[in-house]
Tab-separated table of C-alpha atoms and ligand atoms in Angstrom:
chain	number	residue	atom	x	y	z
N	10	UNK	CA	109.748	130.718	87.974
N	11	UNK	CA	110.720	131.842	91.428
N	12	UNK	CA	113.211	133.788	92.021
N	13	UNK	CA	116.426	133.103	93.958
N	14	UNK	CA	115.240	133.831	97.731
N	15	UNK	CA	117.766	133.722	100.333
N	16	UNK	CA	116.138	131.859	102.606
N	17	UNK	CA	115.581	129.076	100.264
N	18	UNK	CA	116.946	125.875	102.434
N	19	UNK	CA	119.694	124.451	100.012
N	20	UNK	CA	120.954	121.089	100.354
N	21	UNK	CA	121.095	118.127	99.479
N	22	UNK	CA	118.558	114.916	98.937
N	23	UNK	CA	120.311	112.478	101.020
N	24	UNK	CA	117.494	109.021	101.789
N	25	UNK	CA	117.898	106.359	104.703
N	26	UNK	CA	120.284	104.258	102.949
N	27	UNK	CA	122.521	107.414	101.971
N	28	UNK	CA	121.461	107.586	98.242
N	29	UNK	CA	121.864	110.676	96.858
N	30	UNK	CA	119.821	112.325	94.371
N	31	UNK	CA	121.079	114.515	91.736
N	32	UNK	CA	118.717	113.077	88.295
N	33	UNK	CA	115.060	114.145	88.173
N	34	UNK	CA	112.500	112.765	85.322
N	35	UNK	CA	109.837	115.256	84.866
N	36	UNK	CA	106.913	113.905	82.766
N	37	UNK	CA	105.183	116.530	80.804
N	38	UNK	CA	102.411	114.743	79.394
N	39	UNK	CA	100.175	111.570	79.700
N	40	UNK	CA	99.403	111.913	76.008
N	41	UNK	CA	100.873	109.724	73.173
N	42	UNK	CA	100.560	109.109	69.611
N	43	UNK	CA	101.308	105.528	70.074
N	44	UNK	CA	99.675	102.986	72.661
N	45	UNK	CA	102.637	100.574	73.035
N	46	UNK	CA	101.494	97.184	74.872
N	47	UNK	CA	103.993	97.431	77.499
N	48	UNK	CA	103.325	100.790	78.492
N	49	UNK	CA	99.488	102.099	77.514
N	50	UNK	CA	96.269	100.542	77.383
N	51	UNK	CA	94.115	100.669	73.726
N	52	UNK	CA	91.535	102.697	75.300
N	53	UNK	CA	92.824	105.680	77.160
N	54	UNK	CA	91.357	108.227	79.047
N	55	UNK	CA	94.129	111.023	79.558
N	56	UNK	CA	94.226	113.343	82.512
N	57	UNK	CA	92.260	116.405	82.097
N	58	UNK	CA	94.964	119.259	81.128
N	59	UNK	CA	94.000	121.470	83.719
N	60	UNK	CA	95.136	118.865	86.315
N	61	UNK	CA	98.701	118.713	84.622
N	62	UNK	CA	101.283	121.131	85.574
N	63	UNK	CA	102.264	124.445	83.536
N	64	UNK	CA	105.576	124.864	81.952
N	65	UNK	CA	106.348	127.427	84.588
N	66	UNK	CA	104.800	125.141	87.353
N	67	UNK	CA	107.309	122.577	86.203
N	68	UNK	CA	109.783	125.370	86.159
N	69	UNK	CA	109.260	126.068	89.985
N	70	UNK	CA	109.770	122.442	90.702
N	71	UNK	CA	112.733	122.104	89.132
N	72	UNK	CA	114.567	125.296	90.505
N	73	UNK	CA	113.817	124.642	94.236
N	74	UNK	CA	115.079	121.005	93.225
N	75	UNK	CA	118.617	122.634	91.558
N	76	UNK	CA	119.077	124.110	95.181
N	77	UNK	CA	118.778	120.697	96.402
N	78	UNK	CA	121.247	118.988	94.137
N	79	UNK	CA	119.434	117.839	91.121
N	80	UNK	CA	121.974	118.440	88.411
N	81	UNK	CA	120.353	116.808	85.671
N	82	UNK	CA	117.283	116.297	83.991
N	83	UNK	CA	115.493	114.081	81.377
N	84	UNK	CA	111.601	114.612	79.675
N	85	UNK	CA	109.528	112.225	79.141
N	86	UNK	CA	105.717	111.337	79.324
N	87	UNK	CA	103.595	109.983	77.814
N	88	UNK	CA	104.946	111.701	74.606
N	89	UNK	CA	106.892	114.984	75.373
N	90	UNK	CA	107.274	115.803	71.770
N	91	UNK	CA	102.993	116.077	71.705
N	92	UNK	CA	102.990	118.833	74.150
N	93	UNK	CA	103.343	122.546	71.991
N	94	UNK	CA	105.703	124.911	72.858
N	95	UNK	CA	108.028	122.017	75.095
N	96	UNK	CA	111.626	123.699	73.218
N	97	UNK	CA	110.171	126.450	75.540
N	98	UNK	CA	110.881	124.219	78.736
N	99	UNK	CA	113.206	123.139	77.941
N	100	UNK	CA	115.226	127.259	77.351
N	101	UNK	CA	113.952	127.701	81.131
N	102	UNK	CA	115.130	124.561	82.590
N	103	UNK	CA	118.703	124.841	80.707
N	104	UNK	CA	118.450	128.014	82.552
N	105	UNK	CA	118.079	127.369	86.131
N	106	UNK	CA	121.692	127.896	87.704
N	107	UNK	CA	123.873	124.381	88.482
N	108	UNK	CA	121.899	122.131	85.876
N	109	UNK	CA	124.329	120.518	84.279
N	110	UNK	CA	122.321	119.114	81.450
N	111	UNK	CA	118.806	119.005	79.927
N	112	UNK	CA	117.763	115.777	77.896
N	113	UNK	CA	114.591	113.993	76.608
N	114	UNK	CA	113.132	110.733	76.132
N	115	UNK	CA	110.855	110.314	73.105
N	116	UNK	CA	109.081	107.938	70.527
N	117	UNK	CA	110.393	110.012	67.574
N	118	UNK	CA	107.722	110.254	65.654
N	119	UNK	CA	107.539	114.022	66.168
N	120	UNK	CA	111.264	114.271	66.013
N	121	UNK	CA	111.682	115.302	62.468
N	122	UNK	CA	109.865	118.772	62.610
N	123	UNK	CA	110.799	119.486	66.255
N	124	UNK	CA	115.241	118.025	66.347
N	125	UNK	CA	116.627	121.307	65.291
N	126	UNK	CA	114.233	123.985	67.693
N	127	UNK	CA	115.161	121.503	70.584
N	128	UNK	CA	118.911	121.790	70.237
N	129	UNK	CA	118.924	124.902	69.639
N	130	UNK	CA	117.082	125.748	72.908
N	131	UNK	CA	119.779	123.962	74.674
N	132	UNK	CA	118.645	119.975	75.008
N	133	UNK	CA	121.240	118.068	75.544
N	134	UNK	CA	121.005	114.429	74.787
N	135	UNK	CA	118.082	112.686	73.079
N	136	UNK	CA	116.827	108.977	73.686
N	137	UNK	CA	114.625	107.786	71.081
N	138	UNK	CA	112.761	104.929	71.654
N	139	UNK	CA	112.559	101.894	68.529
N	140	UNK	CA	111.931	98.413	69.244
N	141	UNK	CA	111.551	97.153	65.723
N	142	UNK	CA	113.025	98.015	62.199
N	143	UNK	CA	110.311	96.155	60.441
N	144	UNK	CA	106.754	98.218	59.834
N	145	UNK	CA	104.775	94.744	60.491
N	146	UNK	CA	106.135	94.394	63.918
N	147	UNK	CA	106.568	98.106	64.945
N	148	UNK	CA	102.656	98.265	64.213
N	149	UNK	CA	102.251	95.071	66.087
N	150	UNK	CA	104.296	96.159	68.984
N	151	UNK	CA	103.384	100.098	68.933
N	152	UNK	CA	99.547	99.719	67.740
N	153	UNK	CA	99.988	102.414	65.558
N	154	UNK	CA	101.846	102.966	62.499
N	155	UNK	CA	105.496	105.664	62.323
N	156	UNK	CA	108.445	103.539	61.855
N	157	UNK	CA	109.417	105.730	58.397
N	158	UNK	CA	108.734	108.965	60.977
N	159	UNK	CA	110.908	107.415	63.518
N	160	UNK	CA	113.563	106.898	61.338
N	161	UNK	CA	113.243	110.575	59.287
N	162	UNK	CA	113.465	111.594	63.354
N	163	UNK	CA	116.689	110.160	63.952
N	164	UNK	CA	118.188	111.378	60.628
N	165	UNK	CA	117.286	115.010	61.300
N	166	UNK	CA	118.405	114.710	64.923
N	167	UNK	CA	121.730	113.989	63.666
N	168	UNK	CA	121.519	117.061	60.874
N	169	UNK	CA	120.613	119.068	63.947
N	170	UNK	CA	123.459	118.616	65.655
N	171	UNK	CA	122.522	115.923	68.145
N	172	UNK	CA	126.096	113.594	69.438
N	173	UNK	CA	125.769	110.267	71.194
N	174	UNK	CA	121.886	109.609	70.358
N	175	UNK	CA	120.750	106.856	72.174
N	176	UNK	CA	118.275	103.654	70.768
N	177	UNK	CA	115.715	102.491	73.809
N	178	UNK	CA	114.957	98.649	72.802
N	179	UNK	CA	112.177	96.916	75.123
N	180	UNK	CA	113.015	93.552	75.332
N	181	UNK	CA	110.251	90.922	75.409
N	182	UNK	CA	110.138	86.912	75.603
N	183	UNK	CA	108.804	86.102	72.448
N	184	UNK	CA	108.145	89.097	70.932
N	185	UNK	CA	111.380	91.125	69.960
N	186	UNK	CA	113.996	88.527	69.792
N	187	UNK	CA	114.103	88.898	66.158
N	188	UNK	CA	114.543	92.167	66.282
N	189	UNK	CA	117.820	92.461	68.756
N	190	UNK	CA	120.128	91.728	65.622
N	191	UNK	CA	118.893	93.913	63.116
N	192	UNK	CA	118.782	97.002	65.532
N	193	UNK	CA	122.366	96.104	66.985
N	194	UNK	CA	123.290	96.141	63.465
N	195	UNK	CA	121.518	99.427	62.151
N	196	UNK	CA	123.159	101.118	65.631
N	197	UNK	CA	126.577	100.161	64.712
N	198	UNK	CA	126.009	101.390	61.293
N	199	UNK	CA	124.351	104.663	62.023
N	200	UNK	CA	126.775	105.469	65.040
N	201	UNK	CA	123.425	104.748	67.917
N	202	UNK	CA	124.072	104.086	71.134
N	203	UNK	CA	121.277	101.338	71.131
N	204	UNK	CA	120.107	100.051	75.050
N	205	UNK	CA	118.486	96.938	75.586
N	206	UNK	CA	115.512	97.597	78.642
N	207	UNK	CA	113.993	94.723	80.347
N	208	UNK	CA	110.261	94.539	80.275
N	209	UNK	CA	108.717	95.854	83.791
N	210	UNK	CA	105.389	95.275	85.783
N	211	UNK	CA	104.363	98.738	84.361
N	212	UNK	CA	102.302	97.813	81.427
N	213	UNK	CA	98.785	99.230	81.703
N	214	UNK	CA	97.115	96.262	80.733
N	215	UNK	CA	98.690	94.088	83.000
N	216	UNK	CA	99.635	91.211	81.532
N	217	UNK	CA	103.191	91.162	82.771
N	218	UNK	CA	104.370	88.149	83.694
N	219	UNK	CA	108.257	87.182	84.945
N	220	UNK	CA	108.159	84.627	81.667
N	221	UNK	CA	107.568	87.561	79.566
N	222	UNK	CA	111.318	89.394	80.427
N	223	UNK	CA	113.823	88.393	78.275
N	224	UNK	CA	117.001	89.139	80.274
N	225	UNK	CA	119.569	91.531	79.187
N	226	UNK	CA	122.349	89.037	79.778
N	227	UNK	CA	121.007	86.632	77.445
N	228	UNK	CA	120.205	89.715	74.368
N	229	UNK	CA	124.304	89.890	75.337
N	230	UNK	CA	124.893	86.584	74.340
N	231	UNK	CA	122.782	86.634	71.188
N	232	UNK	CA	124.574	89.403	70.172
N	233	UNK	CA	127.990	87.777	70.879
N	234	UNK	CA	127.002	84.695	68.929
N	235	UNK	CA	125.408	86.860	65.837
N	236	UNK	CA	127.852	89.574	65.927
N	237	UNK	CA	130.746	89.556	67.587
N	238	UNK	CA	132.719	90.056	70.905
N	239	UNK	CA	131.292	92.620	73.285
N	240	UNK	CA	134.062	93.883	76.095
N	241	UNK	CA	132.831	96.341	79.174
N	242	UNK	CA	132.828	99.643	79.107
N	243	UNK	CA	134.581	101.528	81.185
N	244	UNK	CA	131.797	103.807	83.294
N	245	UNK	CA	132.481	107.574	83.574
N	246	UNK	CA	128.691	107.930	85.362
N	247	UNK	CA	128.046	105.695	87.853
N	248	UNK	CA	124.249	106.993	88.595
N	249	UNK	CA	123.257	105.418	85.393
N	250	UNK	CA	121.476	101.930	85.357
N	251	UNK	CA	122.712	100.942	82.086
N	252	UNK	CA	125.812	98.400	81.707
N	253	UNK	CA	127.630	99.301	78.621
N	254	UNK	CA	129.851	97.298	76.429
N	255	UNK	CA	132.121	98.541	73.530
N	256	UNK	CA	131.887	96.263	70.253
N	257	UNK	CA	135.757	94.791	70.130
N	258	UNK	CA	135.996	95.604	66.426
N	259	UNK	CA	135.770	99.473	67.783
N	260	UNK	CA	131.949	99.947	66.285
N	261	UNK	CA	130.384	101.292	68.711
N	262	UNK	CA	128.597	100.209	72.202
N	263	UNK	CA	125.503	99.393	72.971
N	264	UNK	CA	124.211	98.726	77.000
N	265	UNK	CA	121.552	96.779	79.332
N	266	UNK	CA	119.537	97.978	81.943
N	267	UNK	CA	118.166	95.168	83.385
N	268	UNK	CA	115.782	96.306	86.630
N	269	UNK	CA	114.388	92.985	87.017
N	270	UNK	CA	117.248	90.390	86.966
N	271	UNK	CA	120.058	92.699	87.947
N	272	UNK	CA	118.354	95.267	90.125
N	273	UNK	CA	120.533	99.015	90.336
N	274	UNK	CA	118.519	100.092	92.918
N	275	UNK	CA	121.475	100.339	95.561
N	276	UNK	CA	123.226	102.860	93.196
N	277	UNK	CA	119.791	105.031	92.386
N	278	UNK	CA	119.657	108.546	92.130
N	279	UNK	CA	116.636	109.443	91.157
N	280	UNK	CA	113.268	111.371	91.719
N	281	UNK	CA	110.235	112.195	89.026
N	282	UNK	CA	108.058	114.056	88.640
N	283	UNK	CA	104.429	113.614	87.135
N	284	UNK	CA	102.364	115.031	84.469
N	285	UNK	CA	99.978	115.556	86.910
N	286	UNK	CA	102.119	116.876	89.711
N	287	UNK	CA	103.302	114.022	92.411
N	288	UNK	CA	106.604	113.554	93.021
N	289	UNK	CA	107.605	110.026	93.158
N	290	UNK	CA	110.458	108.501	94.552
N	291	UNK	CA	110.552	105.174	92.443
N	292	UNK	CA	108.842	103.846	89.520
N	293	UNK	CA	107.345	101.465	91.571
N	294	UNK	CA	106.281	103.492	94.537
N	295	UNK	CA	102.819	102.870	95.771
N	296	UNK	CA	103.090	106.659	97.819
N	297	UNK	CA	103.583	110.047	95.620
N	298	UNK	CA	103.572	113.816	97.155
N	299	UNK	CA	101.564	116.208	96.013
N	300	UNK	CA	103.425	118.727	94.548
N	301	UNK	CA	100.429	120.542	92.303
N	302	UNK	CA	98.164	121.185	95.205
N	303	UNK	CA	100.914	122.886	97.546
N	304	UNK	CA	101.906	124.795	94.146
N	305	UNK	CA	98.378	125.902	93.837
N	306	UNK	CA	97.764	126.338	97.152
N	307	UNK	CA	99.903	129.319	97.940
N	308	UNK	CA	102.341	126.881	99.222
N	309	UNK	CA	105.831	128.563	99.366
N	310	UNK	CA	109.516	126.920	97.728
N	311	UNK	CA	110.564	126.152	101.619
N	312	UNK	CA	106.967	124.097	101.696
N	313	UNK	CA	108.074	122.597	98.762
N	314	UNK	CA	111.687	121.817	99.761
N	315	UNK	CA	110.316	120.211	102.545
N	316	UNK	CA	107.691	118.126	100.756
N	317	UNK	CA	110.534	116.942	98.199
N	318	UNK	CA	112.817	116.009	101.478
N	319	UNK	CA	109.884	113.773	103.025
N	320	UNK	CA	109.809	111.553	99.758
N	321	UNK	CA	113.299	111.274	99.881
N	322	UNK	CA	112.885	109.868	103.476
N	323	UNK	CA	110.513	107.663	102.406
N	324	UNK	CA	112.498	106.205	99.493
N	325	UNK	CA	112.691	102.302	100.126
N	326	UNK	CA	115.719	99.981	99.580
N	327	UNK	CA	114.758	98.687	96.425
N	328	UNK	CA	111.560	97.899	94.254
N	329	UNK	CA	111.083	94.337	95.340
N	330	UNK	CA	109.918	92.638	91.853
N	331	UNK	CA	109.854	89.271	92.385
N	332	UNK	CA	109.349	89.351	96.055
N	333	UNK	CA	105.951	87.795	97.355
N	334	UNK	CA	105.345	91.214	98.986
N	335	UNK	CA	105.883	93.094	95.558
N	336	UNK	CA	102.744	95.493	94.920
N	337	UNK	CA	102.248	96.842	91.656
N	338	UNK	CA	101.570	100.535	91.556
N	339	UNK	CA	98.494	101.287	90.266
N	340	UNK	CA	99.790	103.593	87.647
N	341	UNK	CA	101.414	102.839	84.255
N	342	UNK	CA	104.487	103.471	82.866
N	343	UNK	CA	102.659	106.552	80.970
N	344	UNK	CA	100.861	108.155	83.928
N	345	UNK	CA	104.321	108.421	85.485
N	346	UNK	CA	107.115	108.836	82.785
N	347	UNK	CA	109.875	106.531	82.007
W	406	LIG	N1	106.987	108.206	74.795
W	406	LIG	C1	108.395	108.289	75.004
W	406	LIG	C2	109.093	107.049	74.514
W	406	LIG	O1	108.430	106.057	74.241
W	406	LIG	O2	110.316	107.096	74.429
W	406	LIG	C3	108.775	108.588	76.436
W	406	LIG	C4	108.014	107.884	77.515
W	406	LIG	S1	108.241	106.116	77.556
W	406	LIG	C5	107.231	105.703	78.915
W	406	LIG	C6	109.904	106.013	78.177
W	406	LIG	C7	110.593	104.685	77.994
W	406	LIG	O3	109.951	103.719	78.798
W	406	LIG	C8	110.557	104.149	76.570
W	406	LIG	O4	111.877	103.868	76.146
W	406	LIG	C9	109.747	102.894	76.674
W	406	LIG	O5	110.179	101.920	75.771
W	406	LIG	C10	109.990	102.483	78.116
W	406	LIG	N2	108.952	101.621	78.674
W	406	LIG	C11	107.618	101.825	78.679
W	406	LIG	N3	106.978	100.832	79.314
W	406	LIG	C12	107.935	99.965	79.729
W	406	LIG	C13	107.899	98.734	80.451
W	406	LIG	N4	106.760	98.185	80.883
W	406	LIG	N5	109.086	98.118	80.706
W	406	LIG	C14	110.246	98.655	80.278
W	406	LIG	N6	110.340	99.824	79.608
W	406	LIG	C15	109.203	100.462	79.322
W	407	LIG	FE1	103.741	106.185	74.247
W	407	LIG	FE2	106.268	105.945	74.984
W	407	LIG	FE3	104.351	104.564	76.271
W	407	LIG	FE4	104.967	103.907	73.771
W	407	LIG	S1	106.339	103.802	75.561
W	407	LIG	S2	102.894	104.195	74.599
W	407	LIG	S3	105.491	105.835	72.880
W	407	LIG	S4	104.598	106.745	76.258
């Protein structure tokens, strides 16, 4: 990692419509052990490693990004949890002076032998992704089997010391809508924080189609009917897309983010980075910045600063799904990081 230079610009990431950025997603990997059809294609071919960035590339990024305001960071991929040595990362980036907290998006099914080395190198939160409790459907929905592994995740997570996990839930228009009940349910029961995402145009094999999203508003009122009363939550972080609501009979909450028919863009702080070294501005950016080539180029942090600061600028209002304009970026969900 670089050291603190003095005449490192420090600042702040500030973009035309006065969005500031303080939450950077820094995908480690393009690699999974799953191939879910929203997100991967069957047949994959990964990035070669040499093209993806080093821990202590990633390290770099992320310090000359601290200066600039980022306060808190999430890993993801692909699969983080297939990358070795990531509890490593994750020490240096807990590290870096003014981040606030470390946390990690993952499928689980690594989570059982890896929960207690990652909290003890300092993660912070974990998201664990499960869309089905029923090995038929997981399989069907996952193409690949790990719903017991998934679930031995979560429990050692919990032994490990892990508060306030949280459930990811894709939600699909005929496809998971048995499924919403049962995982409310099991969240309530196992003290998960369980979020409802909408499906988005990110799927690798295209097939996304606007019939296809089944909106978080209507998984609310399923879950009203079936369950009972949901009342919002009051929000102590307003830079997160999710909605939350409290179960009235005190068990818990469970949230929505819903990109497609309730858009957050207006209130988005974020930038990513990928596997493979681009910094993004959006999910659905058609642009990225080539971070790896400065990097390994010579390029110095102020050359990097000022790279970062150019995305920023060139951060549009919102992602436009839905609009006859809307263009698709030609990566996936896993070549970017969720
Ligand atoms: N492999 C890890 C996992 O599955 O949690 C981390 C990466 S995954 C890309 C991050 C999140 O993106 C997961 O919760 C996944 O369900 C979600 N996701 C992937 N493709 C999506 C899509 N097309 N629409 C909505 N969410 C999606
Ligand atoms: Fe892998 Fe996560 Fe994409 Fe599923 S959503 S294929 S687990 S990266």
């Amino acid at each position: 990692m670089s050291s603190i230079a003095s005449s490192l610009r420090t600042g702040t990431l500030v973009d035309g419509f006065g969005r500031v950025h303080t939450d950077f997603r820094i995908s480690v990997t393009d690699r999974c052990n799953l191939r879910c059809t929203y997100c991967m294609p069957l047949e994959v071919e990964f990035k070669p490693r040499e093209q993806l960035l080093t821990y202590e590339e990633i390290a770099r990024v992320a310090f000359v990004m601290s200066g600039l305001g980022i306060r808190t960071i999430r890993l993801t991929g692909g699969e983080p949890l297939v990358r070795s040595g990531i509890e490593g990362l994750v020490r240096q980036l807990v590290a870096i002076p003014n981040i606030e907290s470390v946390a990690l998006t993952t499928n689980g099914l690594l989570l059982a032998e890896q929960a207690e080395s990652l909290f003890r190198a300092g993660l912070a939160r974990l998201n664990v992704s499960l869309d089905s409790l029923r090995e038929d459907r997981f399989v069907q929905i996952a193409r690949g089997k790990g719903l017991d592994r998934v679930l031995a995740g979560l429990t050692a997570a919990k032994a490990a010391g892990f508060q306030s996990i949280r459930i990811n839930a894709v939600s699909i228009r005929g496809l998971t809508e048995d499924e919403i009940v049962p995982l409310a349910l099991f969240c309530r029961r196992e003290g998960f924080h369980l979020r409802f995402i909408e499906f988005m145009p990110l799927d690798a094999d295209g097939a996304w189609s606007s019939e296809q999203v089944l909106a978080g508003y209507a998984v609310r009122e399923l879950l009203e009917r079936q369950i009972g009363p949901l009342v919002p939550a009051v929000r102590s972080d307003t830079g997160q897309p999710a909605v939350d609501y409290c179960w009235a009979d005190g068990a818990g909450s469970v949230g929505f983010i819903d990109p497609v028919t309730a858009p957050f863009c207006g209130q988005c702080d974020r930038l990513r980075l990928t596997a493979d070294g681009q910094v993004r501005n959006c999910l659905f950016s058609t642009t990225e910045w080539d971070a790896r080539q400065l990097l390994r180029s010579g390029g110095s942090d102020e050359m990097l600063v000022d790279l970062v600061q150019e995305c920023v600028r060139g951060k549009r209002a919102a992602h436009g799904i839905g609009e006859p304009d809307f263009i698709r970026p030609d990566r996936a969900m896993y070549q970017i990081g969720g």
